[in-house]
Short mmCIF file of C-alpha atoms in Angstrom, two decimals:
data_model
loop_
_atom_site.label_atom_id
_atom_site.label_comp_id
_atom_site.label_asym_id
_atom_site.label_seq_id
_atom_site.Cartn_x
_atom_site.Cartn_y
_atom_site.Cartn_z
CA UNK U 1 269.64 184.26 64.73
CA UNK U 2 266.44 182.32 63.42
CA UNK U 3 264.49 185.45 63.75
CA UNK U 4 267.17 187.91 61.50
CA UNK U 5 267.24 185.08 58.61
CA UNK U 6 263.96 184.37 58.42
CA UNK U 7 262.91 183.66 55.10
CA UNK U 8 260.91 186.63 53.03
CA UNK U 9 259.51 184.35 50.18
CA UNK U 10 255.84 184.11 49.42
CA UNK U 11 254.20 182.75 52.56
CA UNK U 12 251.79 179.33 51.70
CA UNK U 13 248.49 181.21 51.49
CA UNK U 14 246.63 178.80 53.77
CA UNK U 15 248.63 180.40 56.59
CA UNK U 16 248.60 183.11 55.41
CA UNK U 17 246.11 184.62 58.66
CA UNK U 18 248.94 182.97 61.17
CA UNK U 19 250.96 185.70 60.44
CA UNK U 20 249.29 188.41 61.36
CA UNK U 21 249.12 189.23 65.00
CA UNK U 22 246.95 187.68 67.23
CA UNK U 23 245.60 191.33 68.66
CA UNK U 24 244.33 192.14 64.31
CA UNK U 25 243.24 188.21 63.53
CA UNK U 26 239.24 188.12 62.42
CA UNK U 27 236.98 185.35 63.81
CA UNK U 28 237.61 183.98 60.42
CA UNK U 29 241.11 184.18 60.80
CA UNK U 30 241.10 181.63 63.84
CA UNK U 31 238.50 179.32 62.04
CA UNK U 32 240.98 178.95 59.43
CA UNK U 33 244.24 178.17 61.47
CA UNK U 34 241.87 176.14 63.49
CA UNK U 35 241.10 173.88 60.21
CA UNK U 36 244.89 173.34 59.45
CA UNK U 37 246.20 172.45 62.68
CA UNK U 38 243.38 169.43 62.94
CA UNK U 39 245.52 168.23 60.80
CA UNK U 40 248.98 168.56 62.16
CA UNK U 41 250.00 165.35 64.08
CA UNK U 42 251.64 167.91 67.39
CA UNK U 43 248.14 168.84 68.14
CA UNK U 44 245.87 165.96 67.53
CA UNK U 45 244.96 165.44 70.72
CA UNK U 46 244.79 168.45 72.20
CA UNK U 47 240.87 169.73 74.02
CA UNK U 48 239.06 171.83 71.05
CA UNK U 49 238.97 175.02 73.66
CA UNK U 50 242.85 174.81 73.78
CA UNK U 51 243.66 174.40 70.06
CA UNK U 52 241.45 177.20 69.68
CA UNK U 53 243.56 179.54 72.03
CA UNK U 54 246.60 178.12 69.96
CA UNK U 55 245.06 179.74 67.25
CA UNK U 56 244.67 182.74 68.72
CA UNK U 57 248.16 183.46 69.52
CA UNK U 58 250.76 181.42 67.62
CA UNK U 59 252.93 182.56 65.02
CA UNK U 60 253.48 181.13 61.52
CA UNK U 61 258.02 181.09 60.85
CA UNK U 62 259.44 179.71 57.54
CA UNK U 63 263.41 178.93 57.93
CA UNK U 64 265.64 178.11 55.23
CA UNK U 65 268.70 175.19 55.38
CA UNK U 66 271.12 175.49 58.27
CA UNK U 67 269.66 177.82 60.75
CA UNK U 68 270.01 177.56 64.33
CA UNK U 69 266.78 177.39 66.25
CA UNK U 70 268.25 177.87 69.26
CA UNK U 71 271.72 176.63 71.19
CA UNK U 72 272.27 174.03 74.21
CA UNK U 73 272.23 176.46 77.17
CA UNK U 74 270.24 179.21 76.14
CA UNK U 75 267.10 180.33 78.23
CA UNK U 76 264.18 179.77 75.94
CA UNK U 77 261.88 182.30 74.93
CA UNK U 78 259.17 180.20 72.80
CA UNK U 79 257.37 176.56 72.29
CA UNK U 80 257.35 175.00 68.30
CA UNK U 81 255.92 172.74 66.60
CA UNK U 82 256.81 171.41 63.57
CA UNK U 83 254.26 172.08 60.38
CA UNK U 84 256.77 170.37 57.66
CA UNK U 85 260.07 170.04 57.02
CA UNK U 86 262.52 168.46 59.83
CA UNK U 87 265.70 169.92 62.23
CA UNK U 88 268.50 168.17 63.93
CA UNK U 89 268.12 167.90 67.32
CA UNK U 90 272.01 168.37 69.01
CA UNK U 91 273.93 167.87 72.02
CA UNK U 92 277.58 168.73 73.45
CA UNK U 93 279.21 166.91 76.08
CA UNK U 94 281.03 169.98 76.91
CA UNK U 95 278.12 172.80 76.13
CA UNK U 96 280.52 173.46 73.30
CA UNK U 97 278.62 173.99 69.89
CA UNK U 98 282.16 173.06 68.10
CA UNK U 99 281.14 169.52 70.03
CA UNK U 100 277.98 169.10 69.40
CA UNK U 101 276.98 165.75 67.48
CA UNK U 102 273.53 165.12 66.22
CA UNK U 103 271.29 162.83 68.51
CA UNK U 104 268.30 162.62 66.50
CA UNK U 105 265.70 164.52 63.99
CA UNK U 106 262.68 166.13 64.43
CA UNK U 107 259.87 166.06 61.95
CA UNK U 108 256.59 167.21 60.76
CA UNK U 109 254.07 167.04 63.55
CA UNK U 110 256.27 167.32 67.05
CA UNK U 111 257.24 169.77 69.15
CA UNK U 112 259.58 171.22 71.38
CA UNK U 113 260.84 173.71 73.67
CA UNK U 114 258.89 172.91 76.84
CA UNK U 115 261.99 174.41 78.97
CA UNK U 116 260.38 177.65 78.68
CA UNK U 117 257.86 176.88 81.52
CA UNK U 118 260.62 176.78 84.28
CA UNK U 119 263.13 179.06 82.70
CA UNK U 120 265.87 175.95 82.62
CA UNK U 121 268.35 176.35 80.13
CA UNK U 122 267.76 174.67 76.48
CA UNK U 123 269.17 171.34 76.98
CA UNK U 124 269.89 170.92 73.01
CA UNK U 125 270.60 173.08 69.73
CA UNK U 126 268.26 173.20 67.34
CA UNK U 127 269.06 173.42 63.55
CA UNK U 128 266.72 173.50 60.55
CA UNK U 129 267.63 170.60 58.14
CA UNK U 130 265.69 171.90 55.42
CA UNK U 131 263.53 174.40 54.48
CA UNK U 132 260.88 174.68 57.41
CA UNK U 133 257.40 175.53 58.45
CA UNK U 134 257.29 176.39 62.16
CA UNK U 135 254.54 177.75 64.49
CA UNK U 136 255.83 179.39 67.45
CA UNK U 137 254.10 180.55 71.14
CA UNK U 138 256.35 182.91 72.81
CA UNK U 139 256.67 181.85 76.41
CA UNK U 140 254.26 184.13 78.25
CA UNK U 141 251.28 182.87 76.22
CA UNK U 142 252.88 179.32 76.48
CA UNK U 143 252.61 179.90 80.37
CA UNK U 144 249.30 181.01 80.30
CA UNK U 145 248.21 178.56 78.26
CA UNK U 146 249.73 175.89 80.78
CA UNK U 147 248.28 177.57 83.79
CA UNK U 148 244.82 177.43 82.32
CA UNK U 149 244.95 173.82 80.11
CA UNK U 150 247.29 172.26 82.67
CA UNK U 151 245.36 169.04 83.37
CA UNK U 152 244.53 168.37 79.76
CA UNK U 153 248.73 169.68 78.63
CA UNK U 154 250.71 167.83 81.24
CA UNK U 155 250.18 164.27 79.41
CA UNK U 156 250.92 165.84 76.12
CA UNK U 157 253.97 167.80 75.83
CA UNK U 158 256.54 165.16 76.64
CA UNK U 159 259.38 166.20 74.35
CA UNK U 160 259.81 164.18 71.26
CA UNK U 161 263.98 163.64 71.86
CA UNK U 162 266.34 161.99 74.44
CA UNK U 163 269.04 164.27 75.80
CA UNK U 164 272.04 162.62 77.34
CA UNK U 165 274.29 165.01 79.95
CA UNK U 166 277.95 165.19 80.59
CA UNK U 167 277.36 162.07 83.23
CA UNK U 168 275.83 159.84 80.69
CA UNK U 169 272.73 159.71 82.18
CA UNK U 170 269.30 160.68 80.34
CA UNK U 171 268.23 163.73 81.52
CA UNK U 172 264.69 163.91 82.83
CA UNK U 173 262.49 166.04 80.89
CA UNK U 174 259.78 167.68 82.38
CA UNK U 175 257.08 165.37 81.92
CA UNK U 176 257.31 161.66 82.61
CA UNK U 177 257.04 159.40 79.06
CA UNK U 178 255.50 157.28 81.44
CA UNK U 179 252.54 159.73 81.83
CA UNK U 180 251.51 160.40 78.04
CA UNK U 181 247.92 160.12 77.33
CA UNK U 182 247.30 157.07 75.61
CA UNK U 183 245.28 157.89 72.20
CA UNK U 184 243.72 154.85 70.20
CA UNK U 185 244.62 155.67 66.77
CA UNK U 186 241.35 156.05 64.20
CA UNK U 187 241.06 153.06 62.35
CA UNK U 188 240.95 151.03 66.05
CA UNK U 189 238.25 153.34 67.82
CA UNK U 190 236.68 153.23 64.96
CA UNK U 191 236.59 149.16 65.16
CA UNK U 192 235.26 149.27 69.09
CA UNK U 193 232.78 151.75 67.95
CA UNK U 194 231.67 148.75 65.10
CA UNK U 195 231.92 146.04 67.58
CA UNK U 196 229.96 148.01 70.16
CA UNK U 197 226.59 149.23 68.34
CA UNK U 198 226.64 145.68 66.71
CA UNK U 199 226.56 144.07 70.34
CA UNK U 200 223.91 146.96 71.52
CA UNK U 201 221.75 145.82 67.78
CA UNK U 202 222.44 141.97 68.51
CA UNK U 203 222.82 141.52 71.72
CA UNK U 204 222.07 144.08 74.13
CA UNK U 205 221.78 142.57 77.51
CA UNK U 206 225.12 141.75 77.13
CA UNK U 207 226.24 145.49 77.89
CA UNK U 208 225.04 146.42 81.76
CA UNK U 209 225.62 147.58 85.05
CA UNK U 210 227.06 144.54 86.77
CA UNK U 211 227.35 143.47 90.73
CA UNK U 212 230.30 141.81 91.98
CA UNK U 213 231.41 141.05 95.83
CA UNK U 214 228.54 144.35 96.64
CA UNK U 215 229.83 146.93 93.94
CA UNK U 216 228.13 147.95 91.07
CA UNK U 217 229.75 147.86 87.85
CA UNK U 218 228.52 149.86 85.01
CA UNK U 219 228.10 149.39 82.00
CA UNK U 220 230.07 146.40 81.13
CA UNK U 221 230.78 142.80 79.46
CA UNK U 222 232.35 139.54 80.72
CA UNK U 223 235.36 138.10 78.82
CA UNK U 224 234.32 135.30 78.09
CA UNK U 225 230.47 136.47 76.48
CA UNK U 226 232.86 138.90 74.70
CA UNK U 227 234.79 135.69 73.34
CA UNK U 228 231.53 133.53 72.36
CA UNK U 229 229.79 136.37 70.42
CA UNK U 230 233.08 137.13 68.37
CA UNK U 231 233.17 133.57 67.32
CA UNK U 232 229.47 133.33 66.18
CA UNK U 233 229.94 136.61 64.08
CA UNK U 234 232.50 135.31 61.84
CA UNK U 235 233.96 132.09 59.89
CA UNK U 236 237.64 133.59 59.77
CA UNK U 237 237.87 133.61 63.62
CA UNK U 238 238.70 129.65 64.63
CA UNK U 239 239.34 129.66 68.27
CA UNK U 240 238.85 131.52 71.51
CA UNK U 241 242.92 132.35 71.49
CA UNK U 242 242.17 134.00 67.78
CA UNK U 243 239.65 135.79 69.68
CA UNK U 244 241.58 136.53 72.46
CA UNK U 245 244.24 137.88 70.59
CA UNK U 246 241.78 140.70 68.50
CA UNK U 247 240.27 142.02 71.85
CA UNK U 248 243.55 142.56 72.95
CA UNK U 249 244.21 144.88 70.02
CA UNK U 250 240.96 147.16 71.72
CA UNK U 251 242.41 146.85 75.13
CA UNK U 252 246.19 147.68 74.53
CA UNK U 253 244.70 151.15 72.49
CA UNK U 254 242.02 151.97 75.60
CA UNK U 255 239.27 151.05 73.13
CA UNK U 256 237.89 148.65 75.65
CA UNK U 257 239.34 148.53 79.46
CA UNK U 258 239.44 146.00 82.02
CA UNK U 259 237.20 147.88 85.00
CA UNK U 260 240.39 147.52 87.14
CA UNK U 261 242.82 148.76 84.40
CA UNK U 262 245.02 145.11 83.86
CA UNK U 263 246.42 145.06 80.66
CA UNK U 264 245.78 141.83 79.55
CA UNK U 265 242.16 140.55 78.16
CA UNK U 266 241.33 137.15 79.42
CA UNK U 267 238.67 134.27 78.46
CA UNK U 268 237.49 134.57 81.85
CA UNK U 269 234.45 135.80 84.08
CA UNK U 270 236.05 139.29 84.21
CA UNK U 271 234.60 142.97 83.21
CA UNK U 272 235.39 145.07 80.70
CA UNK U 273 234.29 148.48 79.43
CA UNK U 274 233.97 150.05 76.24
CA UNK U 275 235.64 153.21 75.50
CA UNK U 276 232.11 155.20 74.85
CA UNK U 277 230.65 153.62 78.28
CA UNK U 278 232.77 155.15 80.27
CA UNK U 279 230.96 158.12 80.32
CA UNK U 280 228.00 158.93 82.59
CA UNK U 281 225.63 159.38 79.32
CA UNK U 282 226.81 157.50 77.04
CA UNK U 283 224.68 157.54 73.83
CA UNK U 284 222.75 154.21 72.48
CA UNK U 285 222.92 153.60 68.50
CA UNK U 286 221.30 155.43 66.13
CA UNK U 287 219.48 153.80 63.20
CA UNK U 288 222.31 154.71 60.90
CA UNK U 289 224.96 153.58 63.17
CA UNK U 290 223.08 150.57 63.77
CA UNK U 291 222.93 149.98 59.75
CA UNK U 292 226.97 151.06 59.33
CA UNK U 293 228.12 148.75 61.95
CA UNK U 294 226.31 145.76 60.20
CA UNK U 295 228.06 146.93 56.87
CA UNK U 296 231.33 147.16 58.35
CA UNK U 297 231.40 144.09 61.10
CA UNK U 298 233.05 141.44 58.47
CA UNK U 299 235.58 143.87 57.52
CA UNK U 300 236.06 144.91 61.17
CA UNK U 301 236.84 141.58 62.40
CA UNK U 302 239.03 140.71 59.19
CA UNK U 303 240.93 143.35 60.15
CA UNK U 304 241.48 142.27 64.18
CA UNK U 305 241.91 139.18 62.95
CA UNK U 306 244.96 139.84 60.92
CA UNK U 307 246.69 142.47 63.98
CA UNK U 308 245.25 140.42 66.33
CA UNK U 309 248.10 137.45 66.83
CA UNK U 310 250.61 140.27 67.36
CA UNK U 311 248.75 142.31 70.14
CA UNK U 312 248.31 138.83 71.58
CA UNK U 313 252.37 137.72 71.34
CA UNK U 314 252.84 141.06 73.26
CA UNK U 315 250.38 140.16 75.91
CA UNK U 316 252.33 136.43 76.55
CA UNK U 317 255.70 138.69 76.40
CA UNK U 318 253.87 140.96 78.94
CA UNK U 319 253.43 138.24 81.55
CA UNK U 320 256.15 137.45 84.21
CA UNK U 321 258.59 134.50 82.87
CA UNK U 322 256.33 132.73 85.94
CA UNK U 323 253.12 133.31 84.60
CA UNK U 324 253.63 131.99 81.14
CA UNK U 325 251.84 128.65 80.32
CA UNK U 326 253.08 125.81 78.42
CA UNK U 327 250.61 127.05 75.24
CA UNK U 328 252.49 130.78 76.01
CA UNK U 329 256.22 129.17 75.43
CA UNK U 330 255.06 127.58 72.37
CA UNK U 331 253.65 130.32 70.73
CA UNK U 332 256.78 132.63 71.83
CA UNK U 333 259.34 129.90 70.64
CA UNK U 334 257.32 129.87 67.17
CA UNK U 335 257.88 133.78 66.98
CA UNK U 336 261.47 133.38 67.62
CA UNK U 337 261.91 131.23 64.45
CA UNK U 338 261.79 134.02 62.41
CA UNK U 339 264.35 136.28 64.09
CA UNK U 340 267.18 137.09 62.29
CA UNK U 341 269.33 137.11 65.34
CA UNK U 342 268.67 134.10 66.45
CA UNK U 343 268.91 132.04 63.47
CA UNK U 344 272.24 131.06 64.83
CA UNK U 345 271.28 129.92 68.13
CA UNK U 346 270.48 125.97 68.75
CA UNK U 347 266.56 124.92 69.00
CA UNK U 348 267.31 124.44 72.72
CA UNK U 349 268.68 128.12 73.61
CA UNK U 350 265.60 129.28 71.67
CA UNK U 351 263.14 127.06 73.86
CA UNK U 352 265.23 128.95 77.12
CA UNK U 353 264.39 132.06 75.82
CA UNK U 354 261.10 131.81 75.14
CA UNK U 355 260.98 131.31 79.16
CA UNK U 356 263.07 135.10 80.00
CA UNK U 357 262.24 136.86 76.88
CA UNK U 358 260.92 140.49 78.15
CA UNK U 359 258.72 142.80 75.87
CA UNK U 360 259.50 146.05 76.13
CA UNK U 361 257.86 148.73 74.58
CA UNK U 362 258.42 153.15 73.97
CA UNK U 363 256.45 155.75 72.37
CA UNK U 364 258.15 158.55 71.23
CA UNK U 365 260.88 159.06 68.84
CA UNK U 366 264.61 160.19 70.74
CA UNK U 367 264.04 158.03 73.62
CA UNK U 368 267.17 157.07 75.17
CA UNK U 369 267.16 153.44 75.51
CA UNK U 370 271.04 153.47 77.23
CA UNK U 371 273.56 156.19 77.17
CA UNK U 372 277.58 155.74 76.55
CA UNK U 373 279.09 154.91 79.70
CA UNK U 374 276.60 152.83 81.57
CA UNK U 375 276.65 149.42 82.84
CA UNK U 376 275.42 146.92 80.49
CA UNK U 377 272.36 145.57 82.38
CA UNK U 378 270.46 143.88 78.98
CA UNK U 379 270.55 142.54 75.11
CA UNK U 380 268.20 143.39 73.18
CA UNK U 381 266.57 142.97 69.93
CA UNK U 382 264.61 144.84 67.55
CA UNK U 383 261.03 143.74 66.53
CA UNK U 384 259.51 147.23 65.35
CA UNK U 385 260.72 150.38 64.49
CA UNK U 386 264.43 151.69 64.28
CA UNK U 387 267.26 152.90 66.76
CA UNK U 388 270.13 155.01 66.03
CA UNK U 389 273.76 153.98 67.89
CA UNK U 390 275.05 157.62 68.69
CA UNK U 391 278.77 157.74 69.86
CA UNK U 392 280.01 161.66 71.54
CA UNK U 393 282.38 163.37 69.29
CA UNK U 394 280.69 161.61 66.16
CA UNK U 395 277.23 161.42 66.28
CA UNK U 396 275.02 159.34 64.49
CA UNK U 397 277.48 156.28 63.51
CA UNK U 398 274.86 153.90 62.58
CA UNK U 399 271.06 152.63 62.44
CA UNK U 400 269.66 149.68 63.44
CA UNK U 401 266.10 148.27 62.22
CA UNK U 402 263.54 145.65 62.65
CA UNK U 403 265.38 141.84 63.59
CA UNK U 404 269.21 143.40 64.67
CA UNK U 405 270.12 142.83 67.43
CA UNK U 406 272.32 145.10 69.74
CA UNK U 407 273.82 145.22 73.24
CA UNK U 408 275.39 141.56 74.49
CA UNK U 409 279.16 142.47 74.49
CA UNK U 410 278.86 144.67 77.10
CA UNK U 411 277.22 141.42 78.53
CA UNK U 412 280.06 139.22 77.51
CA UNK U 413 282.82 141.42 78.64
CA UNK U 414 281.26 143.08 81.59
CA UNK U 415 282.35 146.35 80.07
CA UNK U 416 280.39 149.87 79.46
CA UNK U 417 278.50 150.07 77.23
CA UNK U 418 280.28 151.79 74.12
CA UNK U 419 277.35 154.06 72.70
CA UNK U 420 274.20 155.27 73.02
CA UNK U 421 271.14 153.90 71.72
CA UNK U 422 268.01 156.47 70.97
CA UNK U 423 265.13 155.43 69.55
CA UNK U 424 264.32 156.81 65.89
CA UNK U 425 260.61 156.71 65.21
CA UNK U 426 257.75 156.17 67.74
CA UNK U 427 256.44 153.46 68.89
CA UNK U 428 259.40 150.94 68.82
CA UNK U 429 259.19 147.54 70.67
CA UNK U 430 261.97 145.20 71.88
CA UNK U 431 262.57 141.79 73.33
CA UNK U 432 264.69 142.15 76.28
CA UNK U 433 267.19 139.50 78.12
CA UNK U 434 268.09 140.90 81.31
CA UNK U 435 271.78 139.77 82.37
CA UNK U 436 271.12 137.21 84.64
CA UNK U 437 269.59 135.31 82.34
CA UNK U 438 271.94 136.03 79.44
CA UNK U 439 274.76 134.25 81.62
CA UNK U 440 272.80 131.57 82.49
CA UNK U 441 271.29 130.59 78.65
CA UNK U 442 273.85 132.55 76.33
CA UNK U 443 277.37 133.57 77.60
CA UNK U 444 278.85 130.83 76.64
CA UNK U 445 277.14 130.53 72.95
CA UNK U 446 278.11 134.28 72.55
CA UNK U 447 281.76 133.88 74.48
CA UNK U 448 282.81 131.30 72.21
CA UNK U 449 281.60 133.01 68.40
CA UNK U 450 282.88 136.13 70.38
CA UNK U 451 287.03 134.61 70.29
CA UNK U 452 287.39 135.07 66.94
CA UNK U 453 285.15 138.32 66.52
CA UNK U 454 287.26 139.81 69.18
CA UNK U 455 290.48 139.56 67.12
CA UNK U 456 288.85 140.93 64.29
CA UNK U 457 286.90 143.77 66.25
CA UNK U 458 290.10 145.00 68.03
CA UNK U 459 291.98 145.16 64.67
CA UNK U 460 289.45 146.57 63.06
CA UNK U 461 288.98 149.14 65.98
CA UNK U 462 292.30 150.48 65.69
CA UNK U 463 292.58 152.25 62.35
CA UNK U 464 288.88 153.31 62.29
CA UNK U 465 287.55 154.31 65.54
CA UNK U 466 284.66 155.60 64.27
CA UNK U 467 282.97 152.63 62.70
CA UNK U 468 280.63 151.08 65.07
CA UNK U 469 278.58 147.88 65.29
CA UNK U 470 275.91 146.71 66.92
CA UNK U 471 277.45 143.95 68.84
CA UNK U 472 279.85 146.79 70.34
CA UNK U 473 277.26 148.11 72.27
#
């Protein structure tokens, strides 16, 4: 097991105090695990009180190449998270190890093993893929941990991989994806936090309690006063859509929030809320935040300027096919231009598109996006991140990345879908064509570059199961 083969080499000295146990460690002790997990990605947003309990009780591990974790089945007896090095994460279609093909890898900064709370059986084996830095909770401090941290945990611990069951289906892990916490990274709270004390130094009265229809609003701003003083502050932004566009980078990280939580900003007579009002005492300025946020406003708005347009084609992609405006087709169309997988298609198909085109959008590394088996019900295409196309009894046969395209045969041919697709890094996003209105734009484009790919495919298919492309799916 994991725990007979640990490996007995010189432990890295800054965890060094994880390793004795919890009932000897010093106050000192915990103040320095506390200082290295800050920086471990698994527990960056975990409450201060809770890391510090972490501290208190988790164990430091160091694994060499090749050993099992734990296997598919088992009861769990511990939570990990990942402090460096990475493990494959696999599953069996038959709870046979012998069967087992590799779904995805885990690396520094997640963390597993959340089947412990219920006592359900570990849905996949876990292997070390190199050398690895572990810290483990055994369950009963895991529990107790949950019991008292539950409300700040449950968003938090949504496992980082997709597991697919005998059935094809994704299994439903114990927390919702749906439900994670959303976190706005650094650099972007730090840019609300910039654009906010500069309104409070400049402009003030545009930041108060508001009444609208006989409620009381605090603390807010309209869109459109929002729009007016980002154009006077700068000569790089050149029109209220630019604008537009770089407050929607604030609202999609929950920088800045509509007061009734819609997702889009608009250039209307609407309210929104900075992050820092929300709370009942939120702090004014001080005279050195007031002098930082002038020093850093030009390079704050440079910088929404340039991730602005592509927060704002997400918004358009957002909107139902029925809500998009003639300006919103134009600007989608444009962004289709420079899709790989569309080169192909005529200027007309494109201009269709534009019209059905679906964002989609997931957050965590091993998401299933379709399993083997299932009714193709969408194409889709890449614009961030990377997927890999997992087939049972082989594994991993390929990865797709940014501009590929994957899942219209199983359109064309009304057949299932021929592998799995799980996501390979976080945060991916996707343009979606749902089916109906692949038949009604594409099938016949695809059908009739599909006669001669057929003949090739099924040749092809025959002496080399194995190899898989992304048009099979």
């Amino acid at each position: 097991t994991a725990m007979n083969r640990r490996i007995h080499w010189t432990v890295d000295p800054l965890w060094s105090a994880c390793c004795t146990g919890p009932a000897e460690r010093s106050g000192e002790d915990v103040d320095i695990i506390l200082a290295r997990l800050k920086n471990v990605k698994a527990f960056e947003r975990f409450h201060p009180s809770l890391l510090q309990q972490i501290c208190m009780c988790g164990f430091y591990e160091c694994l060499e190449k090749g050993i099992t974790l734990y296997r598919q089945g088992d009861i769990g007896t511990s939570w990990y998270a990942v402090l460096s090095g990475s493990l494959d994460v696999k599953v069996s279609e038959t709870a046979s190890y012998q069967h087992a093909v590799s779904i995805c890898t885990l690396g520094t900064g997640t963390a597993f093993g959340e089947s412990v709370l219920d006592n359900t059986p570990r849905h996949a084996t876990i292997v070390t893929r190199e050398f690895c830095e572990l810290l483990r909770i055994e369950q009963r401090e895991f529990r107790s941990l949950w019991e008292k941290y539950h409300q700040c945990m449950a968003g938090l611990l949504a496992p980082p991989y997709g597991v697919m069951d005998s059935g094809f289906n994704s299994i439903l892990t114990l927390f919702n994806l749906s439900s994670t916490v959303q976190v706005p990274s650094e650099k972007i709270l730090r840019a609300g936090k910039i654009l906010r004390n500069a309104i409070l130094s400049r402009a003030p009265h545009m930041i108060r309690d508001r009444k609208y229809h006989l409620k009381t609003y605090r603390q807010c701003c309209v869109g459109t006063e929002l729009v007016d003083w980002q154009m006077q502050q700068s000569s790089c932004i050149h029109s209220r859509i630019q604008a537009v566009g770089m407050w929607q980078v604030l609202l999609e990280e929950g920088v800045l929030n509509h007061v009734d939580q819609e997702l889009s900003f608009q250039d209307k007579y609407l309210f929104y809320r900075f992050l820092d009002d929300e709370q009942e005492d939120a702090s004014l300025p001080g005279e050195e935040e007031r002098k930082e946020s002038q020093e850093e406003l030009q390079d704050t708005l440079l910088l929404l300027s340039q991730i602005g347009p592509d927060a704002h084609m997400r918004m358009i992609l957002r909107k139902h096919p029925s809500e998009r405006t003639a300006d919103d087709l134009e600007i989608i169309y444009e962004e289709l231009l420079h899709i790989k997988a569309l080169s192909h298609l005529s200027t007309t198909v494109k201009r269709e598109l534009a019209g059905v085109l679906i964002f989609e959008s997931h957050a965590k590394a091993g998401t299933v996006l379709f399993s083997q088996g299932e009714e193709g019900t969408s194409w889709y295409i890449i614009l961030k991140g990377s997927v890999n196309v997992v087939i049972y009894g082989k594994g991993v046969v390929c990865t797709l990345h940014e501009g590929d395209d994957f899942g219209k045969l199983a359109l064309v041919n009304d057949a299932p879908r021929a592998a799995s697709i799980v996501l390979r890094e976080d945060n991916c996003h996707f343009l979606r064509v749902d089916k109906e209105d692949f038949n009604r734009i594409l099938r016949v484009s695809f059908c009739i570059s599909f006669v001669a790919f057929t003949v090739t495919f099924k040749k092809a298919l025959l002496p080399s199961v194995g190899k898989t492309s992304a048009t099979q799916l």
